CSV table of C-alpha atoms and ligand atoms in Angstrom, one decimal:
chain,number,residue,atom,x,y,z
A,636,MET,CA,-15.1,-16.5,-15.6
A,637,GLN,CA,-15.2,-15.2,-12.0
A,638,GLY,CA,-15.0,-17.9,-9.5
A,639,THR,CA,-17.3,-18.1,-6.4
A,640,PHE,CA,-16.4,-18.5,-2.8
A,641,LYS,CA,-17.8,-22.0,-2.8
A,642,GLU,CA,-15.9,-22.9,-5.9
A,643,PHE,CA,-12.5,-21.9,-4.4
A,644,LEU,CA,-13.3,-23.7,-1.1
A,645,ASP,CA,-13.9,-26.9,-3.1
A,646,ARG,CA,-11.0,-26.6,-5.5
A,647,TRP,CA,-8.4,-25.7,-2.9
A,648,GLU,CA,-9.9,-28.0,-0.2
A,649,LEU,CA,-10.5,-25.2,2.3
A,650,HIS,CA,-12.5,-25.6,5.5
A,651,GLN,CA,-14.0,-23.6,8.4
A,652,PRO,CA,-14.0,-20.2,6.7
A,653,GLU,CA,-14.3,-17.2,9.0
A,654,LEU,CA,-14.8,-13.8,7.3
A,655,VAL,CA,-12.1,-11.4,8.7
A,656,ALA,CA,-12.3,-8.4,6.4
A,657,GLU,CA,-14.6,-6.9,3.8
A,658,THR,CA,-13.4,-4.0,1.6
A,659,ALA,CA,-14.5,-2.2,-1.5
A,660,GLN,CA,-12.5,-4.5,-3.7
A,661,ALA,CA,-12.4,-7.9,-1.9
A,662,ARG,CA,-13.3,-10.1,1.0
A,663,VAL,CA,-10.8,-12.0,3.2
A,664,TRP,CA,-11.5,-15.2,5.0
A,665,LYS,CA,-9.4,-17.2,7.5
A,666,VAL,CA,-9.6,-20.8,6.4
A,667,ARG,CA,-8.0,-24.2,7.2
A,668,SER,CA,-6.0,-25.7,4.3
A,669,GLU,CA,-3.6,-28.6,3.6
A,670,HIS,CA,-0.8,-26.0,4.3
A,671,GLY,CA,-2.3,-25.0,7.7
A,672,PRO,CA,-4.2,-21.8,8.5
A,673,ALA,CA,-4.5,-19.6,5.4
A,674,ALA,CA,-6.1,-16.4,4.2
A,675,LEU,CA,-8.4,-16.5,1.2
A,676,LYS,CA,-8.7,-13.1,-0.6
A,677,LEU,CA,-11.6,-13.1,-3.1
A,678,TYR,CA,-12.0,-10.1,-5.3
A,679,ARG,CA,-15.4,-8.9,-6.3
A,680,GLY,CA,-14.5,-8.5,-10.0
A,681,PRO,CA,-13.7,-11.2,-12.6
A,682,ASP,CA,-10.0,-11.0,-11.8
A,683,ARG,CA,-7.6,-9.3,-9.3
A,684,GLY,CA,-7.8,-6.0,-11.2
A,685,ASN,CA,-4.8,-3.8,-10.6
A,686,GLU,CA,-3.4,-6.1,-7.9
A,687,GLU,CA,-2.3,-9.1,-10.1
A,688,PRO,CA,1.3,-8.0,-10.5
A,689,GLY,CA,1.4,-7.5,-6.7
A,690,THR,CA,1.1,-11.3,-6.1
A,691,ALA,CA,4.0,-11.9,-8.5
A,692,LEU,CA,6.1,-9.4,-6.5
A,693,LEU,CA,5.2,-11.0,-3.2
A,694,LYS,CA,6.4,-14.4,-4.6
A,695,ALA,CA,9.7,-12.9,-5.7
A,696,TRP,CA,10.1,-11.3,-2.3
A,697,HIS,CA,9.2,-14.3,-0.2
A,698,ASP,CA,12.7,-14.6,1.2
A,699,ARG,CA,12.7,-10.9,2.1
A,700,GLY,CA,9.7,-10.9,4.4
A,701,ALA,CA,6.7,-11.2,2.1
A,702,VAL,CA,3.8,-13.4,2.9
A,703,ARG,CA,3.9,-16.9,1.2
A,704,VAL,CA,1.4,-17.1,-1.7
A,705,LEU,CA,0.0,-20.7,-1.7
A,706,ASN,CA,-2.3,-20.5,-4.7
A,707,GLU,CA,-3.8,-17.9,-7.1
A,708,GLU,CA,-6.3,-18.1,-9.9
A,709,ARG,CA,-8.6,-15.5,-11.6
A,710,ASN,CA,-10.2,-13.5,-8.8
A,711,ALA,CA,-8.7,-15.4,-5.8
A,712,VAL,CA,-5.4,-15.6,-3.9
A,713,LEU,CA,-4.6,-18.0,-1.1
A,714,MET,CA,-1.8,-17.0,1.3
A,715,GLU,CA,-0.4,-18.3,4.5
A,716,TRP,CA,-2.2,-17.0,7.5
A,717,LEU,CA,-0.2,-14.3,9.4
A,718,GLU,CA,-0.9,-14.4,13.1
A,719,GLY,CA,-0.2,-11.2,15.1
A,720,PRO,CA,-1.0,-7.5,15.2
A,721,SER,CA,-0.5,-5.3,12.2
A,722,LEU,CA,2.0,-2.4,12.6
A,723,GLY,CA,-1.1,-0.2,12.4
A,724,ASP,CA,-2.6,-2.1,15.5
A,725,ILE,CA,0.7,-1.6,17.3
A,726,ALA,CA,0.7,2.2,16.6
A,727,ARG,CA,-3.0,2.5,17.6
A,728,ALA,CA,-2.3,0.6,20.8
A,729,GLY,CA,0.1,3.4,21.8
A,730,ARG,CA,3.5,2.4,20.3
A,731,PRO,CA,3.7,4.4,17.0
A,732,GLU,CA,7.5,4.7,17.3
A,733,ASP,CA,7.8,1.0,17.2
A,734,ALA,CA,5.5,0.8,14.2
A,735,VAL,CA,7.5,3.3,12.1
A,736,ALA,CA,10.8,1.7,13.1
A,737,ILE,CA,9.7,-1.8,12.1
A,738,LEU,CA,8.1,-0.4,8.9
A,739,ALA,CA,11.5,1.2,8.0
A,740,GLU,CA,13.4,-2.0,8.7
A,741,THR,CA,10.9,-4.1,6.7
A,742,ALA,CA,11.2,-1.8,3.7
A,743,ALA,CA,15.0,-1.9,3.9
A,744,ARG,CA,14.9,-5.7,3.9
A,745,LEU,CA,12.6,-5.8,0.8
A,746,HIS,CA,14.9,-3.4,-1.1
A,747,GLY,CA,18.3,-4.2,0.3
A,748,LYS,CA,19.2,-7.0,-2.2
A,749,ALA,CA,19.5,-6.7,-5.9
A,750,THR,CA,16.2,-5.9,-7.5
A,751,ALA,CA,13.9,-8.9,-8.3
A,752,ASP,CA,13.0,-9.5,-11.9
A,753,VAL,CA,9.2,-9.4,-12.1
A,754,ASP,CA,7.0,-9.0,-15.2
A,755,GLY,CA,3.9,-6.9,-15.5
A,756,LEU,CA,4.6,-4.3,-12.8
A,757,LYS,CA,2.7,-1.0,-13.4
A,758,PRO,CA,5.1,1.9,-14.2
A,759,LEU,CA,4.7,4.9,-11.8
A,760,ASN,CA,3.8,7.3,-14.6
A,761,GLN,CA,0.7,5.2,-15.3
A,762,VAL,CA,-0.1,5.2,-11.6
A,763,VAL,CA,0.2,9.0,-11.3
A,764,ALA,CA,-1.6,9.7,-14.6
A,765,PRO,CA,-5.1,10.4,-13.1
A,766,LEU,CA,-3.6,13.4,-11.3
A,767,PHE,CA,-2.9,15.1,-14.6
A,768,GLY,CA,-6.5,14.8,-15.6
A,769,CYS,CA,-8.1,15.9,-12.4
A,770,THR,CA,-10.6,18.7,-12.4
A,771,PHE,CA,-12.1,21.0,-9.7
A,772,ALA,CA,-15.7,21.6,-8.7
A,773,PRO,CA,-16.7,25.3,-8.5
A,774,ALA,CA,-17.0,24.9,-4.7
A,775,CYS,CA,-13.3,23.7,-4.4
A,776,PRO,CA,-11.4,26.1,-2.0
A,777,THR,CA,-8.8,28.2,-3.8
A,778,LEU,CA,-6.0,26.9,-1.6
A,779,LEU,CA,-6.8,23.2,-2.2
A,780,ARG,CA,-6.9,23.9,-6.0
A,781,LYS,CA,-3.6,25.7,-5.8
A,782,ASP,CA,-2.0,22.9,-3.8
A,783,VAL,CA,-3.2,20.1,-6.0
A,784,LEU,CA,-1.8,22.0,-9.0
A,785,SER,CA,1.5,22.4,-7.2
A,786,ALA,CA,1.6,18.7,-6.5
A,787,THR,CA,0.8,18.0,-10.1
A,788,ASN,CA,3.8,20.0,-11.2
A,789,LEU,CA,5.9,18.2,-8.7
A,790,GLY,CA,4.7,14.9,-10.0
A,791,GLN,CA,5.7,15.8,-13.5
A,792,HIS,CA,9.2,16.9,-12.2
A,793,LEU,CA,9.6,13.6,-10.2
A,794,LEU,CA,8.5,11.4,-13.1
A,795,ILE,CA,10.9,12.9,-15.6
A,796,SER,CA,13.8,12.8,-13.1
A,797,GLN,CA,13.3,9.2,-11.9
A,798,PRO,CA,16.3,7.1,-11.4
A,799,MET,CA,16.5,3.5,-12.7
A,800,PRO,CA,13.1,2.0,-11.9
A,801,VAL,CA,12.9,-0.7,-9.2
A,802,PRO,CA,10.0,-3.0,-8.2
A,803,LEU,CA,7.8,-1.3,-5.6
A,804,HIS,CA,5.3,-2.8,-3.2
A,805,GLY,CA,3.2,0.2,-4.0
A,806,ASP,CA,1.1,0.2,-0.8
A,807,LEU,CA,3.6,-0.3,2.0
A,808,HIS,CA,2.0,1.1,5.1
A,809,PRO,CA,1.5,-0.2,8.7
A,810,ASP,CA,-1.8,-1.9,8.0
A,811,ASN,CA,-0.2,-4.0,5.3
A,812,ILE,CA,2.4,-5.5,7.6
A,813,ILE,CA,1.8,-8.1,10.3
A,814,LEU,CA,4.3,-8.7,13.1
A,815,THR,CA,4.4,-12.5,13.4
A,816,HIS,CA,6.5,-14.7,15.7
A,817,ASN,CA,8.9,-15.0,12.8
A,818,GLY,CA,9.2,-11.3,12.2
A,819,PRO,CA,7.3,-8.8,10.1
A,820,ARG,CA,5.4,-10.1,7.1
A,821,VAL,CA,4.3,-7.9,4.2
A,822,PHE,CA,1.1,-8.5,2.1
A,823,ASP,CA,-1.4,-6.6,-0.1
A,824,ALA,CA,1.2,-5.4,-2.7
A,825,LYS,CA,0.1,-3.4,-5.8
A,826,GLY,CA,3.3,-4.2,-7.8
A,827,TYR,CA,4.6,-1.0,-9.3
A,828,ALA,CA,7.9,-0.1,-11.0
A,829,GLY,CA,9.7,3.2,-10.5
A,830,ASP,CA,11.5,5.6,-8.2
A,831,PRO,CA,12.4,4.0,-4.8
A,832,ALA,CA,11.6,7.3,-3.1
A,833,PHE,CA,7.9,6.5,-3.8
A,834,GLU,CA,7.9,3.4,-1.8
A,835,LEU,CA,7.4,4.8,1.7
A,836,ALA,CA,6.0,8.2,0.7
A,837,ASN,CA,2.4,7.0,1.1
A,838,ALA,CA,3.3,5.7,4.6
A,839,LEU,CA,3.4,9.3,5.8
A,840,ARG,CA,-0.4,9.3,5.5
A,841,HIS,CA,-0.7,6.4,7.9
A,842,PRO,CA,-1.5,4.7,10.3
A,843,LYS,CA,-5.2,4.7,9.6
A,844,GLY,CA,-7.2,6.5,12.3
A,845,MET,CA,-4.2,8.5,13.7
A,846,THR,CA,-5.1,11.8,12.0
A,847,GLU,CA,-3.4,14.0,14.7
A,848,LEU,CA,-0.2,12.0,14.7
A,849,VAL,CA,0.3,12.1,10.9
A,850,ARG,CA,-0.1,15.9,11.0
A,851,ASP,CA,2.4,16.4,13.9
A,852,PRO,CA,5.5,18.1,12.4
A,853,ARG,CA,7.8,16.1,14.6
A,854,GLN,CA,6.3,12.9,13.4
A,855,ILE,CA,6.7,14.0,9.7
A,856,GLU,CA,10.3,14.9,10.4
A,857,THR,CA,11.0,11.5,12.1
A,858,CYS,CA,9.4,9.5,9.3
A,859,LEU,CA,11.2,11.4,6.6
A,860,SER,CA,14.5,10.8,8.3
A,861,LEU,CA,13.9,7.1,9.0
A,862,TYR,CA,12.2,6.2,5.7
A,863,SER,CA,14.7,8.1,3.5
A,864,GLU,CA,17.6,6.2,5.2
A,865,ALA,CA,15.8,2.9,4.9
A,866,MET,CA,15.3,3.4,1.1
A,867,ASN,CA,18.6,5.1,0.6
A,868,VAL,CA,16.9,8.1,-1.1
A,869,SER,CA,16.9,11.9,-0.4
A,870,GLU,CA,14.4,13.2,2.2
A,871,LYS,CA,13.4,15.9,-0.2
A,872,ARG,CA,12.3,13.5,-3.0
A,873,LEU,CA,10.5,11.4,-0.4
A,874,ALA,CA,8.6,14.5,0.9
A,875,GLN,CA,7.8,15.5,-2.7
A,876,TRP,CA,6.4,12.0,-3.4
A,877,ALA,CA,4.4,12.2,-0.2
A,878,ALA,CA,2.7,15.4,-1.5
A,879,VAL,CA,2.1,13.9,-4.9
A,880,LYS,CA,0.7,10.7,-3.5
A,881,CYS,CA,-1.5,12.7,-1.1
A,882,ALA,CA,-2.9,14.7,-4.1
A,883,LEU,CA,-3.4,11.5,-6.1
A,884,SER,CA,-5.4,10.0,-3.3
A,885,ILE,CA,-7.5,13.2,-3.1
A,886,CYS,CA,-8.0,13.0,-6.9
A,887,TRP,CA,-9.0,9.2,-6.7
A,888,ARG,CA,-11.6,10.0,-3.9
A,889,SER,CA,-13.1,12.9,-5.8
A,890,GLU,CA,-14.5,10.6,-8.6
A,891,GLY,CA,-14.2,13.3,-11.2
A,892,ALA,CA,-14.1,16.9,-9.8
A,893,ILE,CA,-12.3,17.8,-6.5
A,894,GLU,CA,-14.6,19.7,-4.2
A,895,ASN,CA,-13.0,19.3,-0.7
A,896,ASP,CA,-11.2,16.6,1.1
A,897,PRO,CA,-10.2,15.6,4.7
A,898,GLU,CA,-6.6,15.5,3.6
A,899,ALA,CA,-6.4,19.0,2.2
A,900,ASP,CA,-4.5,20.2,5.3
A,901,LEU,CA,-2.1,17.2,5.1
A,902,LEU,CA,-1.3,18.0,1.5
A,903,ARG,CA,-0.5,21.6,2.6
A,904,LEU,CA,1.9,20.2,5.3
A,905,PHE,CA,3.7,17.8,2.8
A,906,LEU,CA,4.1,20.6,0.3
A,907,ASP,CA,5.6,22.8,3.0
A,908,VAL,CA,8.3,20.2,3.9
A,909,ALA,CA,8.8,19.3,0.2
A,910,ASP,CA,9.8,22.9,-0.6
B,1889,ATP,N1,-2.3,-13.4,5.0
B,1889,ATP,C1,-3.1,-12.8,5.9
B,1889,ATP,N2,-3.0,-13.2,7.2
B,1889,ATP,C2,-3.8,-12.6,8.1
B,1889,ATP,N3,-4.7,-11.6,7.9
B,1889,ATP,C3,-4.8,-11.1,6.6
B,1889,ATP,C4,-4.0,-11.7,5.5
B,1889,ATP,N4,-4.3,-11.1,4.4
B,1889,ATP,C5,-5.2,-10.1,4.7
B,1889,ATP,N5,-5.5,-10.2,6.0
B,1889,ATP,C6,-6.4,-9.3,6.7
B,1889,ATP,O1,-7.4,-8.8,5.8
B,1889,ATP,C7,-7.3,-7.4,5.8
B,1889,ATP,C8,-7.6,-6.9,4.3
B,1889,ATP,O2,-6.6,-7.5,3.5
B,1889,ATP,P1,-5.8,-6.6,2.4
B,1889,ATP,O3,-4.9,-5.7,3.1
B,1889,ATP,O4,-5.2,-7.6,1.5
B,1889,ATP,O5,-6.9,-5.9,1.7
B,1889,ATP,P2,-7.3,-4.3,1.6
B,1889,ATP,O6,-6.4,-3.5,2.5
B,1889,ATP,O7,-8.7,-4.2,1.6
B,1889,ATP,O8,-6.8,-4.1,0.2
B,1889,ATP,P3,-6.8,-2.8,-0.6
B,1889,ATP,O9,-5.8,-1.9,0.2
B,1889,ATP,O10,-6.3,-3.2,-1.9
B,1889,ATP,O11,-8.2,-2.2,-0.5
B,1889,ATP,C9,-5.9,-7.0,6.3
B,1889,ATP,O12,-5.9,-5.7,6.8
B,1889,ATP,C10,-5.7,-8.1,7.3
B,1889,ATP,O13,-6.4,-7.8,8.5
B,1890,MG,MG1,-4.5,-3.7,3.1
């Protein structure tokens, strides 16, 4: 059964909770614990939904820069508290070059060693599957419809030509990395398995709130170059995954039939560079 906030505070002997984030899926509190300051993430559902394998992966990657997981049970995770700005904060404060460089180094560190053996990771073909079932509302602009269909074809091509699957964070972007005194620390993993070229593709849609920057052709070029080198994958495949992930996000947001989307123009740009 789903545990309550009060129940986890008692069970794990947590004190002085301060709410720090509230999202569609979960709430995060800063708390005091026997291990020192910690972050309690409490999911709204009965369990951690699609993020359960993510915690297993963060544990396997602890010596590569992932947050330390202190406890986990049903719909709750307790992690060490990460003090410092996120890479997203660093970018929004005017240093986007630093943010993308640290993101690339962080990804290289996670993926540099032999792949970790983690059970339950979600295969990329299951992640991408909703794209193959997406439909369009009558008001959907012709160009967006055409671009989503192109991305769907690309997705099919990428899935059948995947190299040996590797564990993937699955949501590796600047707002899921905090720069602490001890270096960058990664959290909020989905835990996927598949093509390493997927790992930083979604990061081309970030940082949050910097819509002009992510559409700047020079920024796209810089990120493709840095991220493909960090992951040791081809720029072309990375750009193709960026288009596919962008279309998938459009599909997720549409809740059934795609009508229009604020990232329709970004999808166009990614398809251009993927060509
Ligand atoms: N261990 C931590 N230390 C410090 N702050 C944290 C920690 N974990 C989460 N946070 C804060 O809480 C915010 C939300 O947490 P998290 O990224 O896990 O959820 P989310 O982005 O809402 O998840 P999702 O992407 O699944 O919707 C983070 O952006 C960060 O500000
Ligand atoms: Mg997050």
